[in-house]
């Protein structure tokens, strides 16, 4: 993981050599940094954490926490910043329970060489998108949106069009006798 993080380059979000650009606003920058501080205060160990203030832009270097517990705020909340929480589990069932023990469900990732396991686990995770052996890749043909408190509706794919439609039902009795339920 460290070698992958070392390749992560912050910079102009439109430049092809950049892995990520700045966060959208100072409010989000402050929110992400507050989560990082709360995680450290709660006892999560930052395996990778190199805070660095830049002169311009709301950049946050990636942080990888280990030794996280399921009740920690950094585990339970949607941070929307470059923060990864790595926890331990013993069984597949425990991993599924941990993944679903949140009021959110925007996305999840499964890493495994066992195809059967990937199918079983992805079917049971309560998230709008489940990536297998990858993360963050989107397709215009696949709907994107969350479960639970992670949003309403879908972006992308044919399901994205539903928010622009008004559905009407017309029920027409074409028989000879008019029917009225009274």
Coordinates of N, CA and C in Angstrom, one line a residue:
X1 N 0.8 -1.2 0.0 CA 0.0 0.0 0.0 C 0.9 1.3 0.0
X2 N 1.9 1.2 0.8 CA 2.8 2.4 0.8 C 3.4 2.7 -0.5
X3 N 3.8 1.7 -1.3 CA 4.4 2.0 -2.6 C 3.3 2.6 -3.5
X4 N 2.1 2.2 -3.4 CA 1.0 2.9 -4.2 C 0.8 4.3 -3.8
X5 N 0.8 4.5 -2.5 CA 0.6 5.9 -2.0 C 1.7 6.8 -2.4
X6 N 2.9 6.2 -2.4 CA 4.1 7.0 -2.9 C 4.0 7.5 -4.3
X7 N 3.2 6.8 -5.1 CA 3.0 7.2 -6.5 C 1.9 8.2 -6.7
X8 N 1.1 8.4 -5.6 CA 0.0 9.3 -5.6 C 0.5 10.8 -5.7
X9 N 0.1 11.5 -6.7 CA 0.6 12.8 -6.9 C -0.5 13.9 -6.9
X10 N -0.4 14.8 -6.0 CA -1.3 15.9 -5.9 C -0.9 17.0 -6.8
X11 N -1.9 17.6 -7.5 CA -1.5 18.7 -8.4 C -2.8 19.2 -9.1
X12 N -2.6 19.8 -10.2 CA -3.7 20.3 -11.0 C -4.6 19.1 -11.4
X13 N -5.8 19.2 -11.0 CA -6.7 18.0 -11.2 C -7.0 17.7 -12.7
X14 N -6.6 18.7 -13.6 CA -6.8 18.4 -15.0 C -5.5 17.9 -15.7
X15 N -4.4 17.9 -14.9 CA -3.2 17.4 -15.5 C -3.1 15.9 -15.5
X16 N -2.8 15.3 -16.6 CA -2.8 13.8 -16.6 C -1.8 13.1 -15.7
X17 N -0.8 13.8 -15.2 CA 0.2 13.2 -14.2 C -0.3 13.3 -12.8
X18 N -1.4 14.0 -12.6 CA -1.9 14.2 -11.2 C -2.9 13.1 -10.9
X19 N -2.7 12.5 -9.6 CA -3.7 11.5 -9.1 C -4.9 12.2 -8.6
X20 N -4.8 13.4 -8.1 CA -5.9 14.1 -7.5 C -5.6 15.6 -7.4
X21 N -6.6 16.4 -7.4 CA -6.4 17.9 -7.3 C -6.8 18.3 -5.9
X22 N -7.0 19.6 -5.7 CA -7.3 20.0 -4.3 C -8.8 19.7 -4.0
X23 N -9.1 19.7 -2.7 CA -10.5 19.6 -2.3 C -11.3 20.8 -2.8
X24 N -12.6 20.7 -2.8 CA -13.4 21.6 -3.5 C -13.5 23.0 -2.8
X25 N -13.3 23.0 -1.4 CA -13.4 24.3 -0.7 C -12.6 24.3 0.6
X26 N -12.5 25.4 1.2 CA -11.9 25.5 2.5 C -12.7 24.7 3.6
X27 N -14.0 24.8 3.5 CA -14.9 24.1 4.4 C -14.6 22.6 4.3
X28 N -14.4 22.0 3.1 CA -14.2 20.6 3.0 C -12.7 20.3 3.5
X29 N -11.8 21.1 3.2 CA -10.4 21.0 3.6 C -10.4 20.9 5.1
X30 N -11.1 21.9 5.8 CA -11.1 21.9 7.3 C -11.8 20.6 7.8
X31 N -12.8 20.2 7.1 CA -13.6 19.0 7.6 C -12.7 17.8 7.5
X32 N -12.0 17.6 6.4 CA -11.1 16.4 6.3 C -10.0 16.4 7.3
X33 N -9.4 17.6 7.5 CA -8.3 17.7 8.5 C -8.8 17.5 9.9
X34 N -10.1 17.9 10.2 CA -10.7 17.6 11.5 C -10.9 16.1 11.7
X35 N -11.3 15.5 10.7 CA -11.5 14.0 10.8 C -10.1 13.3 11.1
X36 N -9.1 13.8 10.4 CA -7.8 13.2 10.6 C -7.3 13.4 12.0
X37 N -7.5 14.6 12.6 CA -7.1 14.9 13.9 C -7.9 14.0 14.9
X38 N -9.2 13.9 14.7 CA -10.1 13.1 15.5 C -9.7 11.6 15.5
X39 N -9.3 11.2 14.3 CA -8.9 9.8 14.2 C -7.7 9.5 15.1
X40 N -6.7 10.4 15.0 CA -5.5 10.3 15.8 C -5.8 10.3 17.3
X41 N -6.7 11.3 17.6 CA -7.1 11.4 19.1 C -7.8 10.2 19.6
X42 N -8.6 9.5 18.7 CA -9.3 8.3 19.1 C -8.5 7.1 19.2
X43 N -7.2 7.2 18.7 CA -6.3 6.0 18.9 C -6.0 5.3 17.6
X44 N -6.5 5.8 16.5 CA -6.2 5.2 15.2 C -4.7 5.6 14.9
X45 N -4.0 4.6 14.4 CA -2.6 4.9 14.1 C -2.4 5.3 12.6
X46 N -1.9 6.5 12.3 CA -1.6 6.8 10.9 C -0.4 6.1 10.4
X47 N -0.6 5.1 9.6 CA 0.4 4.3 9.0 C 1.1 5.2 8.0
X48 N 0.4 6.0 7.3 CA 0.9 6.9 6.3 C 0.2 8.3 6.6
X49 N 1.0 9.3 6.9 CA 0.5 10.6 7.2 C 1.6 11.6 7.1
X50 N 1.6 12.4 6.1 CA 2.6 13.4 6.0 C 1.9 14.8 5.7
X51 N 1.5 15.4 6.8 CA 0.8 16.7 6.6 C 1.7 17.7 5.9
X52 N 1.1 18.4 5.0 CA 1.9 19.4 4.3 C 1.0 20.5 3.8
X53 N 1.2 21.7 4.2 CA 0.4 22.8 3.8 C 1.1 23.5 2.6
X54 N 0.3 23.6 1.6 CA 0.8 24.3 0.4 C 0.3 25.7 0.4
X55 N 1.1 26.5 -0.4 CA 0.7 28.0 -0.5 C -0.6 28.2 -1.1
X56 N -1.0 27.4 -2.1 CA -2.2 27.6 -2.8 C -3.0 26.3 -3.0
X57 N -4.3 26.4 -2.8 CA -5.1 25.2 -3.0 C -5.4 24.5 -1.7
X58 N -6.5 23.7 -1.7 CA -6.9 23.0 -0.5 C -6.5 21.5 -0.6
X59 N -5.2 21.3 -0.7 CA -4.6 19.9 -0.9 C -4.5 19.2 0.4
X60 N -4.9 17.9 0.5 CA -4.6 17.1 1.6 C -3.9 15.8 1.2
X61 N -2.8 15.6 1.8 CA -2.0 14.4 1.4 C -2.8 13.2 1.9
X62 N -2.6 12.0 1.2 CA -3.3 10.8 1.6 C -2.9 10.4 3.0
X63 N -3.9 9.9 3.7 CA -3.7 9.3 5.1 C -4.2 7.9 5.1
X64 N -3.5 7.0 5.6 CA -3.9 5.6 5.8 C -3.8 5.3 7.3
X65 N -5.0 5.0 7.9 CA -5.1 4.7 9.3 C -5.1 3.2 9.5
X66 N -4.4 2.7 10.5 CA -4.5 1.2 10.8 C -5.0 1.2 12.3
X67 N -5.2 0.0 12.8 CA -5.7 -0.2 14.2 C -7.0 0.7 14.4
X68 N -7.9 0.7 13.4 CA -9.2 1.4 13.6 C -10.2 0.4 14.2
X69 N -11.1 1.0 15.0 CA -12.2 0.3 15.6 C -13.5 0.7 14.9
X70 N -14.5 -0.2 14.9 CA -15.7 0.1 14.1 C -16.5 1.2 14.7
X71 N -16.3 1.6 15.9 CA -17.1 2.8 16.5 C -16.4 4.1 16.3
X72 N -15.2 4.1 15.7 CA -14.5 5.4 15.5 C -15.2 6.2 14.4
X73 N -15.2 7.5 14.6 CA -15.9 8.4 13.7 C -15.3 8.4 12.3
X74 N -14.0 8.2 12.2 CA -13.3 8.1 10.9 C -13.8 6.9 10.1
X75 N -14.3 5.9 10.8 CA -14.7 4.6 10.2 C -16.2 4.8 9.8
X76 N -17.0 5.4 10.6 CA -18.4 5.5 10.5 C -18.9 6.6 9.6
X77 N -18.2 7.6 9.3 CA -18.6 8.8 8.5 C -18.1 8.8 7.1
X78 N -18.7 9.5 6.2 CA -18.2 9.7 4.9 C -17.3 10.9 4.9
X79 N -16.0 10.7 4.7 CA -15.1 11.8 4.9 C -14.9 12.6 3.6
X80 N -15.0 12.0 2.4 CA -14.9 12.7 1.1 C -13.5 13.4 1.1
X81 N -12.5 12.7 1.4 CA -11.1 13.1 1.3 C -10.2 11.9 1.2
X82 N -8.9 12.1 1.0 CA -8.0 11.0 0.8 C -7.6 10.3 2.1
X83 N -8.6 9.6 2.7 CA -8.4 9.0 4.0 C -8.8 7.5 3.8
X84 N -8.0 6.6 4.2 CA -8.3 5.2 4.2 C -8.2 4.6 5.6
X85 N -9.2 3.8 6.0 CA -9.1 3.2 7.3 C -9.0 1.7 7.1
X86 N -8.0 1.1 7.6 CA -7.7 -0.3 7.5 C -8.0 -1.0 8.8
X87 N -9.0 -1.9 8.7 CA -9.4 -2.6 9.9 C -9.1 -4.1 9.8
X88 N -9.3 -4.9 10.8 CA -9.0 -6.3 10.8 C -10.3 -7.1 11.0
X89 N -10.4 -8.2 10.4 CA -11.5 -9.1 10.5 C -11.0 -10.6 10.4
X90 N -11.8 -11.5 11.0 CA -11.4 -12.9 10.9 C -12.1 -13.7 9.9
X91 N -13.4 -13.4 9.6 CA -14.2 -14.2 8.7 C -14.8 -13.3 7.7
X92 N -15.3 -14.0 6.6 CA -16.0 -13.3 5.6 C -17.3 -12.6 6.1
X93 N -18.0 -13.3 7.0 CA -19.2 -12.8 7.6 C -18.9 -11.6 8.4
X94 N -17.8 -11.6 9.2 CA -17.5 -10.4 10.0 C -17.1 -9.2 9.1
X95 N -16.5 -9.5 8.0 CA -16.2 -8.4 7.0 C -17.4 -7.8 6.5
X96 N -18.4 -8.6 6.1 CA -19.7 -8.1 5.6 C -20.4 -7.3 6.7
X97 N -20.4 -7.8 7.9 CA -21.1 -7.1 9.0 C -20.4 -5.7 9.2
X98 N -19.1 -5.7 9.2 CA -18.4 -4.4 9.4 C -18.7 -3.4 8.3
X99 N -18.7 -3.9 7.0 CA -19.0 -3.1 5.9 C -20.4 -2.5 5.9
X100 N -21.3 -3.2 6.4 CA -22.7 -2.8 6.5 C -23.1 -2.0 7.7
X101 N -22.2 -2.0 8.7 CA -22.5 -1.4 10.0 C -22.3 0.1 9.9
X102 N -23.0 0.8 9.1 CA -22.9 2.2 8.9 C -24.2 2.8 8.3
X103 N -24.5 4.0 8.6 CA -25.7 4.6 8.0 C -25.5 5.0 6.5
X104 N -24.3 4.8 6.0 CA -24.0 5.2 4.6 C -23.8 4.0 3.8
X105 N -23.8 4.2 2.5 CA -23.5 3.1 1.5 C -23.3 3.6 0.1
X106 N -22.4 4.5 0.0 CA -22.1 5.0 -1.4 C -21.3 4.0 -2.2
X107 N -20.1 3.6 -1.7 CA -19.3 2.7 -2.4 C -18.5 1.8 -1.5
X108 N -18.1 0.6 -2.0 CA -17.3 -0.3 -1.3 C -16.3 -1.0 -2.2
X109 N -15.3 -1.6 -1.7 CA -14.3 -2.3 -2.5 C -14.0 -3.6 -1.9
X110 N -13.8 -4.6 -2.8 CA -13.5 -6.0 -2.3 C -12.2 -6.3 -3.1
X111 N -11.2 -6.8 -2.4 CA -10.0 -7.3 -3.0 C -9.8 -8.8 -2.6
X112 N -9.8 -9.6 -3.7 CA -9.7 -11.0 -3.4 C -9.4 -11.7 -4.7
X113 N -8.7 -12.8 -4.6 CA -8.4 -13.7 -5.8 C -9.4 -14.8 -6.0
X114 N -10.4 -14.8 -5.1 CA -11.4 -15.9 -5.1 C -12.7 -15.3 -5.8
X115 N -13.0 -15.6 -7.0 CA -14.1 -15.1 -7.7 C -15.4 -15.4 -7.1
X116 N -15.6 -16.6 -6.5 CA -16.8 -16.9 -5.8 C -17.0 -16.0 -4.6
X117 N -16.0 -15.7 -3.9 CA -16.0 -14.9 -2.7 C -16.4 -13.5 -3.1
X118 N -15.9 -13.0 -4.2 CA -16.2 -11.6 -4.7 C -17.7 -11.5 -5.0
X119 N -18.3 -12.5 -5.7 CA -19.7 -12.5 -6.0 C -20.5 -12.6 -4.7
X120 N -20.2 -13.5 -3.8 CA -21.0 -13.6 -2.5 C -21.0 -12.3 -1.8
X121 N -19.8 -11.8 -1.6 CA -19.6 -10.6 -0.7 C -20.3 -9.4 -1.4
X122 N -20.0 -9.2 -2.7 CA -20.6 -8.0 -3.3 C -22.1 -8.0 -3.3
X123 N -22.7 -9.2 -3.3 CA -24.2 -9.3 -3.3 C -24.7 -8.9 -1.9
X124 N -23.9 -9.0 -0.9 CA -24.4 -8.8 0.5 C -24.0 -7.4 1.1
X125 N -23.1 -6.7 0.4 CA -22.7 -5.4 0.9 C -23.8 -4.3 0.4
X126 N -24.2 -3.5 1.4 CA -25.2 -2.5 1.2 C -24.5 -1.2 0.7
X127 N -24.2 -1.2 -0.6 CA -23.6 0.0 -1.2 C -24.0 0.1 -2.6
X128 N -24.2 1.3 -3.1 CA -24.6 1.5 -4.5 C -23.7 1.1 -5.5
X129 N -22.4 1.1 -5.2 CA -21.3 0.7 -6.1 C -20.4 -0.2 -5.3
X130 N -20.1 -1.4 -5.9 CA -19.1 -2.2 -5.3 C -18.0 -2.5 -6.3
X131 N -16.8 -2.1 -6.0 CA -15.7 -2.3 -6.9 C -15.0 -3.6 -6.5
X132 N -14.5 -4.4 -7.5 CA -13.8 -5.6 -7.2 C -12.4 -5.5 -7.7
X133 N -11.4 -5.6 -6.9 CA -10.0 -5.5 -7.2 C -9.6 -4.2 -7.9
X134 N -10.4 -3.2 -7.6 CA -10.1 -1.8 -8.1 C -10.9 -0.9 -7.2
X135 N -10.7 0.4 -7.4 CA -11.6 1.4 -6.7 C -11.7 2.7 -7.5
X136 N -12.9 3.2 -7.5 CA -13.1 4.6 -8.0 C -13.3 4.6 -9.5
X137 N -13.2 3.5 -10.2 CA -13.4 3.5 -11.7 C -14.9 3.6 -12.0
X138 N -15.4 4.5 -12.8 CA -16.8 4.6 -13.1 C -17.0 4.4 -14.6
X139 N -18.2 4.0 -15.0 CA -18.5 3.8 -16.4 C -19.8 4.5 -16.6
X140 N -19.9 5.2 -17.8 CA -21.1 5.9 -18.1 C -22.3 5.0 -18.3
X141 N -22.1 3.7 -18.5 CA -23.2 2.8 -18.6 C -23.7 2.2 -17.3
X142 N -22.9 2.4 -16.2 CA -23.3 1.8 -14.9 C -23.8 2.9 -14.0
X143 N -25.0 2.7 -13.4 CA -25.6 3.7 -12.5 C -24.7 3.9 -11.3
X144 N -24.6 5.1 -10.8 CA -23.8 5.5 -9.7 C -24.7 6.2 -8.7
X145 N -24.7 5.7 -7.4 CA -25.4 6.4 -6.4 C -25.4 5.5 -5.1
X146 N -25.8 6.1 -4.0 CA -25.6 5.3 -2.8 C -26.9 4.7 -2.2
X147 N -26.7 3.9 -1.2 CA -27.7 3.3 -0.4 C -27.8 4.1 0.9
X148 N -28.9 3.8 1.6 CA -29.1 4.4 2.9 C -29.0 5.9 2.9
X149 N -28.2 6.5 3.7 CA -28.1 8.0 3.8 C -27.1 8.6 2.8
X150 N -26.7 7.8 1.8 CA -25.7 8.2 0.8 C -26.3 8.7 -0.4
X151 N -27.5 9.2 -0.4 CA -28.1 9.8 -1.5 C -29.3 9.2 -2.0
X152 N -30.0 9.9 -2.9 CA -31.2 9.5 -3.5 C -31.0 9.5 -5.0
X153 N -31.5 8.5 -5.7 CA -31.4 8.5 -7.1 C -30.0 8.0 -7.6
X154 N -29.9 8.0 -8.9 CA -28.7 7.5 -9.6 C -28.2 8.5 -10.6
X155 N -26.9 8.6 -10.8 CA -26.2 9.3 -11.9 C -25.7 8.2 -12.8
X156 N -25.5 8.6 -14.0 CA -24.9 7.7 -15.1 C -25.9 6.6 -15.4
X157 N -25.6 5.9 -16.5 CA -26.5 4.8 -16.9 C -27.9 5.2 -17.3
X158 N -28.7 4.3 -17.8 CA -30.0 4.6 -18.1 C -30.9 5.0 -16.9
X159 N -30.6 4.6 -15.7 CA -31.3 5.0 -14.5 C -31.2 6.4 -14.2
X160 N -30.2 7.1 -14.7 CA -30.0 8.5 -14.5 C -31.1 9.4 -15.1
X161 N -31.7 8.8 -16.2 CA -32.8 9.5 -16.9 C -34.1 9.6 -16.1
X162 N -34.3 8.7 -15.1 CA -35.5 8.6 -14.4 C -35.8 9.9 -13.7
X163 N -34.8 10.6 -13.2 CA -35.1 11.8 -12.5 C -35.6 13.0 -13.4
X164 N -35.5 12.8 -14.7 CA -36.0 13.8 -15.6 C -37.4 13.4 -16.2
X165 N -38.0 12.3 -15.7 CA -39.2 11.8 -16.2 C -40.3 12.0 -15.2
X166 N -41.5 12.2 -15.8 CA -42.7 12.1 -14.9 C -43.5 10.9 -15.4
X167 N -43.8 10.0 -14.6 CA -44.5 8.8 -14.9 C -46.0 9.0 -14.7
X168 N -46.8 8.6 -15.7 CA -48.2 8.6 -15.5 C -48.8 7.2 -15.8
X169 N -49.8 6.9 -15.0 CA -50.5 5.6 -15.3 C -51.9 5.9 -15.8
X170 N -52.2 5.3 -16.9 CA -53.6 5.4 -17.5 C -54.2 4.0 -17.6
X171 N -55.2 3.8 -16.8 CA -55.9 2.5 -16.8 C -57.2 2.7 -17.5
X172 N -57.4 2.0 -18.6 CA -58.5 2.1 -19.5 C -59.3 0.8 -19.6
X173 N -60.6 0.9 -19.2 CA -61.5 -0.2 -19.3 C -62.0 -0.2 -20.7
X174 N -61.6 -1.1 -21.6 CA -62.1 -1.1 -23.0 C -63.3 -2.1 -23.1
X175 N -63.8 -2.6 -22.0 CA -64.9 -3.5 -22.1 C -66.2 -2.7 -22.3
X176 N -67.3 -3.5 -22.5 CA -68.6 -2.8 -22.8 C -69.3 -2.2 -21.6
X177 N -69.0 -2.7 -20.4 CA -69.6 -2.2 -19.2 C -68.6 -1.3 -18.5
X178 N -69.1 -0.1 -18.1 CA -68.3 0.8 -17.3 C -68.2 0.3 -15.9
X179 N -67.1 0.3 -15.2 CA -67.0 -0.2 -13.9 C -66.7 0.9 -12.9
X180 N -67.5 1.0 -11.9 CA -67.3 2.0 -10.8 C -67.4 1.2 -9.5
X181 N -66.4 1.3 -8.6 CA -66.5 0.4 -7.4 C -67.5 0.7 -6.3
X182 N -68.4 1.6 -6.6 CA -69.4 1.9 -5.6 C -70.7 1.2 -5.8

